[in-house]
Amino acid sequence: VRARKFMLQPKNMLDVRCGRGTFIAYARNVGILAEGFDFSEWAINHPYSRCNKKWIKVHDVTKHWPYHDEHFDLVVVLDLMEHVYSDDIDFVIDEMYRVAKKWIFLQIATIGGGSGSGSSSGIHENGYVLDKDKPIPIELQPYAVAGHVSVMIEDFWLQKFKRDGWVSRKDLVERFCTIVPSDVIANWTLNTIIVMEKAD
């Protein structure tokens, strides 16, 4: 959080798929007016000890987000997109751009990365897309245990996030990776980190 505050200086922030609000509490500690939502009623009803329940709400990411256009300086989307079915990806991306005023920060499990990278399970060595409301093919069932239903190459996501008036900031990703201690960021760098910024 300190690194993001230093790099981007947001006044407010939305944490999409916020879980119990841990990240929101830390963002509030450094003066960022953070709030978020998650699909899990259990997580929202059992917030992190330092997270005020008023800061988080239950909401489905595939439904219209309950925020005004360009409401948040920063929209943070950690470990979400690989959990979104292909039918919903464009909607979710449109919503994050709708509510973002200046920056979008994403961390996504992609081909070659993820929690199983380098393990005997071979998860994420090959891309795959699971169809909503269809049985999971038996050969993909071990991958779906983590809820990863859309695992693609990094370039797929970079193409998806292209929008007029927005630019990809690889320099900010590199700077972020040098600021955050290596033991803290180790799992993140196995995946794809993307920062999108609205051009002035």
PDB file of C-alpha atoms in Angstrom:
ATOM      1  CA  VAL A   1       0.000   0.000   0.000  1.00  0.00           C
ATOM      2  CA  ARG A   2       2.801   2.417   0.843  1.00  0.00           C
ATOM      3  CA  ALA A   3       4.376   1.742  -2.549  1.00  0.00           C
ATOM      4  CA  ARG A   4       1.108   2.419  -4.359  1.00  0.00           C
ATOM      5  CA  LYS A   5       0.461   5.572  -2.336  1.00  0.00           C
ATOM      6  CA  PHE A   6       3.985   6.778  -3.187  1.00  0.00           C
ATOM      7  CA  MET A   7       3.700   5.951  -6.874  1.00  0.00           C
ATOM      8  CA  LEU A   8       0.150   6.953  -7.725  1.00  0.00           C
ATOM      9  CA  GLN A   9      -1.068   9.239  -4.914  1.00  0.00           C
ATOM     10  CA  PRO A  10      -4.767   8.269  -5.120  1.00  0.00           C
ATOM     11  CA  LYS A  11      -7.284  10.051  -2.913  1.00  0.00           C
ATOM     12  CA  ASN A  12      -9.686   7.136  -3.077  1.00  0.00           C
ATOM     13  CA  MET A  13      -9.586   3.515  -4.191  1.00  0.00           C
ATOM     14  CA  LEU A  14     -11.865   0.623  -5.045  1.00  0.00           C
ATOM     15  CA  ASP A  15     -10.690  -2.905  -4.203  1.00  0.00           C
ATOM     16  CA  VAL A  16     -12.576  -5.305  -6.482  1.00  0.00           C
ATOM     17  CA  ARG A  17     -12.996  -8.770  -4.931  1.00  0.00           C
ATOM     18  CA  CYS A  18     -11.791  -7.342  -1.634  1.00  0.00           C
ATOM     19  CA  GLY A  19     -12.278 -10.456   0.496  1.00  0.00           C
ATOM     20  CA  ARG A  20     -12.404  -9.486   4.175  1.00  0.00           C
ATOM     21  CA  GLY A  21     -11.089  -5.984   3.474  1.00  0.00           C
ATOM     22  CA  THR A  22      -7.501  -6.444   4.650  1.00  0.00           C
ATOM     23  CA  PHE A  23      -6.039  -4.408   1.801  1.00  0.00           C
ATOM     24  CA  ILE A  24      -8.681  -1.730   2.339  1.00  0.00           C
ATOM     25  CA  ALA A  25      -7.692  -1.386   6.004  1.00  0.00           C
ATOM     26  CA  TYR A  26      -4.029  -0.953   5.084  1.00  0.00           C
ATOM     27  CA  ALA A  27      -4.911   1.607   2.394  1.00  0.00           C
ATOM     28  CA  ARG A  28      -6.954   3.556   4.958  1.00  0.00           C
ATOM     29  CA  ASN A  29      -3.918   3.511   7.276  1.00  0.00           C
ATOM     30  CA  VAL A  30      -1.989   5.626   4.747  1.00  0.00           C
ATOM     31  CA  GLY A  31      -4.832   8.035   4.070  1.00  0.00           C
ATOM     32  CA  ILE A  32      -6.477   6.483   1.002  1.00  0.00           C
ATOM     33  CA  LEU A  33     -10.289   6.484   1.187  1.00  0.00           C
ATOM     34  CA  ALA A  34     -10.635   2.841   0.219  1.00  0.00           C
ATOM     35  CA  GLU A  35     -13.714   0.682  -0.136  1.00  0.00           C
ATOM     36  CA  GLY A  36     -14.537  -2.539  -1.923  1.00  0.00           C
ATOM     37  CA  PHE A  37     -16.850  -5.393  -2.692  1.00  0.00           C
ATOM     38  CA  ASP A  38     -16.779  -9.165  -2.872  1.00  0.00           C
ATOM     39  CA  PHE A  39     -19.146 -11.932  -3.938  1.00  0.00           C
ATOM     40  CA  SER A  40     -18.542 -13.821  -0.681  1.00  0.00           C
ATOM     41  CA  GLU A  41     -21.150 -13.021   1.957  1.00  0.00           C
ATOM     42  CA  TRP A  42     -19.006 -14.851   4.508  1.00  0.00           C
ATOM     43  CA  ALA A  43     -15.986 -12.627   3.823  1.00  0.00           C
ATOM     44  CA  ILE A  44     -18.010  -9.415   4.016  1.00  0.00           C
ATOM     45  CA  ASN A  45     -19.779 -10.563   7.192  1.00  0.00           C
ATOM     46  CA  HIS A  46     -16.432 -11.493   8.821  1.00  0.00           C
ATOM     47  CA  PRO A  47     -14.278  -8.464   7.988  1.00  0.00           C
ATOM     48  CA  TYR A  48     -10.625  -8.144   8.842  1.00  0.00           C
ATOM     49  CA  SER A  49     -10.278  -6.796  12.382  1.00  0.00           C
ATOM     50  CA  ARG A  50      -9.159  -3.327  11.262  1.00  0.00           C
ATOM     51  CA  CYS A  51     -11.668  -3.035   8.409  1.00  0.00           C
ATOM     52  CA  ASN A  52     -14.860  -1.120   9.147  1.00  0.00           C
ATOM     53  CA  LYS A  53     -17.823  -3.067   7.774  1.00  0.00           C
ATOM     54  CA  LYS A  54     -19.106   0.190   6.210  1.00  0.00           C
ATOM     55  CA  TRP A  55     -16.165   0.107   3.801  1.00  0.00           C
ATOM     56  CA  ILE A  56     -17.101  -3.212   2.156  1.00  0.00           C
ATOM     57  CA  LYS A  57     -20.204  -4.731   0.593  1.00  0.00           C
ATOM     58  CA  VAL A  58     -21.475  -7.921  -1.024  1.00  0.00           C
ATOM     59  CA  HIS A  59     -21.756  -7.601  -4.788  1.00  0.00           C
ATOM     60  CA  ASP A  60     -21.360  -9.763  -7.895  1.00  0.00           C
ATOM     61  CA  VAL A  61     -18.629  -8.461 -10.196  1.00  0.00           C
ATOM     62  CA  THR A  62     -20.677  -9.558 -13.225  1.00  0.00           C
ATOM     63  CA  LYS A  63     -23.540  -7.197 -12.304  1.00  0.00           C
ATOM     64  CA  HIS A  64     -23.565  -3.393 -12.709  1.00  0.00           C
ATOM     65  CA  TRP A  65     -21.164  -2.021 -10.086  1.00  0.00           C
ATOM     66  CA  PRO A  66     -22.874   0.251  -7.523  1.00  0.00           C
ATOM     67  CA  TYR A  67     -20.615   3.275  -8.060  1.00  0.00           C
ATOM     68  CA  HIS A  68     -20.744   6.460 -10.143  1.00  0.00           C
ATOM     69  CA  ASP A  69     -18.728   6.941 -13.334  1.00  0.00           C
ATOM     70  CA  GLU A  70     -15.096   7.933 -12.732  1.00  0.00           C
ATOM     71  CA  HIS A  71     -15.628   7.761  -8.983  1.00  0.00           C
ATOM     72  CA  PHE A  72     -12.266   6.243  -7.974  1.00  0.00           C
ATOM     73  CA  ASP A  73      -8.762   7.567  -8.619  1.00  0.00           C
ATOM     74  CA  LEU A  74      -7.513   3.984  -8.408  1.00  0.00           C
ATOM     75  CA  VAL A  75      -9.262   0.681  -9.084  1.00  0.00           C
ATOM     76  CA  VAL A  76      -7.351  -2.348  -7.766  1.00  0.00           C
ATOM     77  CA  VAL A  77      -8.151  -5.755  -9.264  1.00  0.00           C
ATOM     78  CA  LEU A  78      -6.044  -8.487  -7.657  1.00  0.00           C
ATOM     79  CA  ASP A  79      -6.420 -12.158  -8.507  1.00  0.00           C
ATOM     80  CA  LEU A  80      -9.805 -11.718 -10.182  1.00  0.00           C
ATOM     81  CA  MET A  81      -9.704 -11.893 -13.979  1.00  0.00           C
ATOM     82  CA  GLU A  82      -8.669 -15.553 -14.111  1.00  0.00           C
ATOM     83  CA  HIS A  83     -11.823 -16.272 -12.075  1.00  0.00           C
ATOM     84  CA  VAL A  84     -14.129 -14.568 -14.605  1.00  0.00           C
ATOM     85  CA  TYR A  85     -15.801 -16.671 -17.292  1.00  0.00           C
ATOM     86  CA  SER A  86     -15.085 -15.553 -20.859  1.00  0.00           C
ATOM     87  CA  ASP A  87     -18.725 -14.522 -21.341  1.00  0.00           C
ATOM     88  CA  ASP A  88     -18.329 -11.935 -18.552  1.00  0.00           C
ATOM     89  CA  ILE A  89     -14.797 -10.639 -19.193  1.00  0.00           C
ATOM     90  CA  ASP A  90     -15.775  -7.694 -21.417  1.00  0.00           C
ATOM     91  CA  PHE A  91     -18.494  -6.562 -19.008  1.00  0.00           C
ATOM     92  CA  VAL A  92     -16.143  -6.662 -16.012  1.00  0.00           C
ATOM     93  CA  ILE A  93     -13.478  -4.708 -17.903  1.00  0.00           C
ATOM     94  CA  ASP A  94     -16.040  -2.132 -19.058  1.00  0.00           C
ATOM     95  CA  GLU A  95     -17.183  -1.641 -15.463  1.00  0.00           C
ATOM     96  CA  MET A  96     -13.656  -1.147 -14.124  1.00  0.00           C
ATOM     97  CA  TYR A  97     -13.019   1.495 -16.775  1.00  0.00           C
ATOM     98  CA  ARG A  98     -16.377   3.131 -16.079  1.00  0.00           C
ATOM     99  CA  VAL A  99     -15.664   3.694 -12.376  1.00  0.00           C
ATOM    100  CA  ALA A 100     -11.929   4.481 -12.740  1.00  0.00           C
ATOM    101  CA  LYS A 101     -10.819   8.078 -12.972  1.00  0.00           C
ATOM    102  CA  LYS A 102      -7.043   7.737 -13.334  1.00  0.00           C
ATOM    103  CA  TRP A 103      -5.473   4.307 -12.699  1.00  0.00           C
ATOM    104  CA  ILE A 104      -6.288   0.596 -12.815  1.00  0.00           C
ATOM    105  CA  PHE A 105      -3.879  -1.827 -11.116  1.00  0.00           C
ATOM    106  CA  LEU A 106      -4.272  -5.529 -11.941  1.00  0.00           C
ATOM    107  CA  GLN A 107      -2.596  -8.772 -10.955  1.00  0.00           C
ATOM    108  CA  ILE A 108      -3.669 -11.788 -13.037  1.00  0.00           C
ATOM    109  CA  ALA A 109      -2.656 -15.460 -13.104  1.00  0.00           C
ATOM    110  CA  THR A 110      -1.564 -16.152 -16.672  1.00  0.00           C
ATOM    111  CA  ILE A 111      -0.024 -18.966 -18.692  1.00  0.00           C
ATOM    112  CA  GLY A 112       3.301 -19.996 -17.173  1.00  0.00           C
ATOM    113  CA  GLY A 113       2.518 -18.468 -13.767  1.00  0.00           C
ATOM    114  CA  GLY A 114       0.156 -18.902 -10.880  1.00  0.00           C
ATOM    115  CA  SER A 115       0.159 -20.717  -7.595  1.00  0.00           C
ATOM    116  CA  GLY A 116       1.016 -24.019  -9.232  1.00  0.00           C
ATOM    117  CA  SER A 117       3.873 -22.723 -11.357  1.00  0.00           C
ATOM    118  CA  GLY A 118       6.809 -25.059 -11.281  1.00  0.00           C
ATOM    119  CA  SER A 119       4.879 -27.718  -9.414  1.00  0.00           C
ATOM    120  CA  SER A 120       4.143 -31.236 -10.544  1.00  0.00           C
ATOM    121  CA  SER A 121       0.535 -30.223 -11.219  1.00  0.00           C
ATOM    122  CA  GLY A 122       1.580 -28.218 -14.272  1.00  0.00           C
ATOM    123  CA  ILE A 123      -1.184 -25.682 -13.662  1.00  0.00           C
ATOM    124  CA  HIS A 124      -1.083 -22.739 -16.060  1.00  0.00           C
ATOM    125  CA  GLU A 125       1.507 -24.322 -18.374  1.00  0.00           C
ATOM    126  CA  ASN A 126      -1.151 -24.286 -21.075  1.00  0.00           C
ATOM    127  CA  GLY A 127      -3.999 -21.845 -21.379  1.00  0.00           C
ATOM    128  CA  TYR A 128      -7.609 -22.865 -21.042  1.00  0.00           C
ATOM    129  CA  VAL A 129     -11.069 -21.339 -20.910  1.00  0.00           C
ATOM    130  CA  LEU A 130     -13.931 -23.036 -19.107  1.00  0.00           C
ATOM    131  CA  ASP A 131     -17.454 -22.350 -20.331  1.00  0.00           C
ATOM    132  CA  LYS A 132     -20.028 -21.100 -17.875  1.00  0.00           C
ATOM    133  CA  ASP A 133     -22.791 -23.579 -16.984  1.00  0.00           C
ATOM    134  CA  LYS A 134     -21.049 -26.467 -18.752  1.00  0.00           C
ATOM    135  CA  PRO A 135     -19.387 -29.505 -17.172  1.00  0.00           C
ATOM    136  CA  ILE A 136     -15.663 -29.119 -16.561  1.00  0.00           C
ATOM    137  CA  PRO A 137     -13.652 -31.495 -18.786  1.00  0.00           C
ATOM    138  CA  ILE A 138     -12.013 -34.137 -16.623  1.00  0.00           C
ATOM    139  CA  GLU A 139      -8.496 -33.131 -17.721  1.00  0.00           C
ATOM    140  CA  LEU A 140      -9.129 -29.562 -16.494  1.00  0.00           C
ATOM    141  CA  GLN A 141     -10.775 -30.399 -13.171  1.00  0.00           C
ATOM    142  CA  PRO A 142      -7.540 -30.074 -11.136  1.00  0.00           C
ATOM    143  CA  TYR A 143      -7.071 -26.528 -12.501  1.00  0.00           C
ATOM    144  CA  ALA A 144     -10.642 -25.498 -11.752  1.00  0.00           C
ATOM    145  CA  VAL A 145     -10.250 -26.345  -8.059  1.00  0.00           C
ATOM    146  CA  ALA A 146      -8.666 -22.910  -7.570  1.00  0.00           C
ATOM    147  CA  GLY A 147     -11.562 -21.319  -9.449  1.00  0.00           C
ATOM    148  CA  HIS A 148      -9.345 -20.371 -12.367  1.00  0.00           C
ATOM    149  CA  VAL A 149     -11.647 -20.499 -15.394  1.00  0.00           C
ATOM    150  CA  SER A 150      -9.881 -18.171 -17.864  1.00  0.00           C
ATOM    151  CA  VAL A 151      -6.119 -18.599 -18.051  1.00  0.00           C
ATOM    152  CA  MET A 152      -4.504 -16.938 -21.062  1.00  0.00           C
ATOM    153  CA  ILE A 153      -1.234 -15.338 -22.108  1.00  0.00           C
ATOM    154  CA  GLU A 154      -0.318 -11.878 -20.866  1.00  0.00           C
ATOM    155  CA  ASP A 155      -0.805 -10.361 -24.323  1.00  0.00           C
ATOM    156  CA  PHE A 156      -4.447 -11.512 -24.364  1.00  0.00           C
ATOM    157  CA  TRP A 157      -5.107  -9.337 -21.314  1.00  0.00           C
ATOM    158  CA  LEU A 158      -3.087  -6.395 -22.620  1.00  0.00           C
ATOM    159  CA  GLN A 159      -5.222  -6.438 -25.772  1.00  0.00           C
ATOM    160  CA  LYS A 160      -8.417  -6.681 -23.699  1.00  0.00           C
ATOM    161  CA  PHE A 161      -7.437  -3.669 -21.600  1.00  0.00           C
ATOM    162  CA  LYS A 162      -6.737  -1.398 -24.573  1.00  0.00           C
ATOM    163  CA  ARG A 163      -9.019   1.639 -24.459  1.00  0.00           C
ATOM    164  CA  ASP A 164      -8.861   4.997 -26.182  1.00  0.00           C
ATOM    165  CA  GLY A 165      -7.378   7.530 -23.815  1.00  0.00           C
ATOM    166  CA  TRP A 166      -5.695   4.906 -21.600  1.00  0.00           C
ATOM    167  CA  VAL A 167      -2.074   3.704 -21.715  1.00  0.00           C
ATOM    168  CA  SER A 168      -0.266   0.694 -20.276  1.00  0.00           C
ATOM    169  CA  ARG A 169       2.431   1.799 -17.805  1.00  0.00           C
ATOM    170  CA  LYS A 170       5.071  -0.945 -17.753  1.00  0.00           C
ATOM    171  CA  ASP A 171       7.456   1.555 -16.176  1.00  0.00           C
ATOM    172  CA  LEU A 172       5.177   1.825 -13.134  1.00  0.00           C
ATOM    173  CA  VAL A 173       5.004  -1.966 -12.900  1.00  0.00           C
ATOM    174  CA  GLU A 174       8.815  -2.152 -12.923  1.00  0.00           C
ATOM    175  CA  ARG A 175       9.056   0.604 -10.328  1.00  0.00           C
ATOM    176  CA  PHE A 176       6.452  -1.110  -8.133  1.00  0.00           C
ATOM    177  CA  CYS A 177       8.430  -4.366  -8.301  1.00  0.00           C
ATOM    178  CA  THR A 178      11.617  -2.596  -7.156  1.00  0.00           C
ATOM    179  CA  ILE A 179       9.914  -0.776  -4.261  1.00  0.00           C
ATOM    180  CA  VAL A 180       8.095  -3.753  -2.735  1.00  0.00           C
ATOM    181  CA  PRO A 181      10.356  -6.194  -0.819  1.00  0.00           C
ATOM    182  CA  SER A 182      11.127  -9.296  -2.898  1.00  0.00           C
ATOM    183  CA  ASP A 183       9.740 -11.728  -0.298  1.00  0.00           C
ATOM    184  CA  VAL A 184       6.424  -9.826  -0.297  1.00  0.00           C
ATOM    185  CA  ILE A 185       6.062  -9.628  -4.062  1.00  0.00           C
ATOM    186  CA  ALA A 186       7.471 -13.058  -4.995  1.00  0.00           C
ATOM    187  CA  ASN A 187       4.114 -14.701  -5.734  1.00  0.00           C
ATOM    188  CA  TRP A 188       2.841 -11.649  -7.630  1.00  0.00           C
ATOM    189  CA  THR A 189       5.767 -11.697 -10.045  1.00  0.00           C
ATOM    190  CA  LEU A 190       4.917 -15.283 -10.998  1.00  0.00           C
ATOM    191  CA  ASN A 191       1.815 -13.753 -12.546  1.00  0.00           C
ATOM    192  CA  THR A 192       1.087 -10.698 -14.696  1.00  0.00           C
ATOM    193  CA  ILE A 193       0.934  -7.187 -13.238  1.00  0.00           C
ATOM    194  CA  ILE A 194      -0.636  -4.462 -15.374  1.00  0.00           C
ATOM    195  CA  VAL A 195      -1.065  -0.760 -14.648  1.00  0.00           C
ATOM    196  CA  MET A 196      -3.346   1.245 -16.909  1.00  0.00           C
ATOM    197  CA  GLU A 197      -3.366   5.042 -16.688  1.00  0.00           C
ATOM    198  CA  LYS A 198      -5.778   7.548 -18.177  1.00  0.00           C
ATOM    199  CA  ALA A 199      -3.856   9.923 -20.414  1.00  0.00           C
ATOM    200  CA  ASP A 200      -4.114  13.638 -19.650  1.00  0.00           C
TER     201      ASP A 200
END
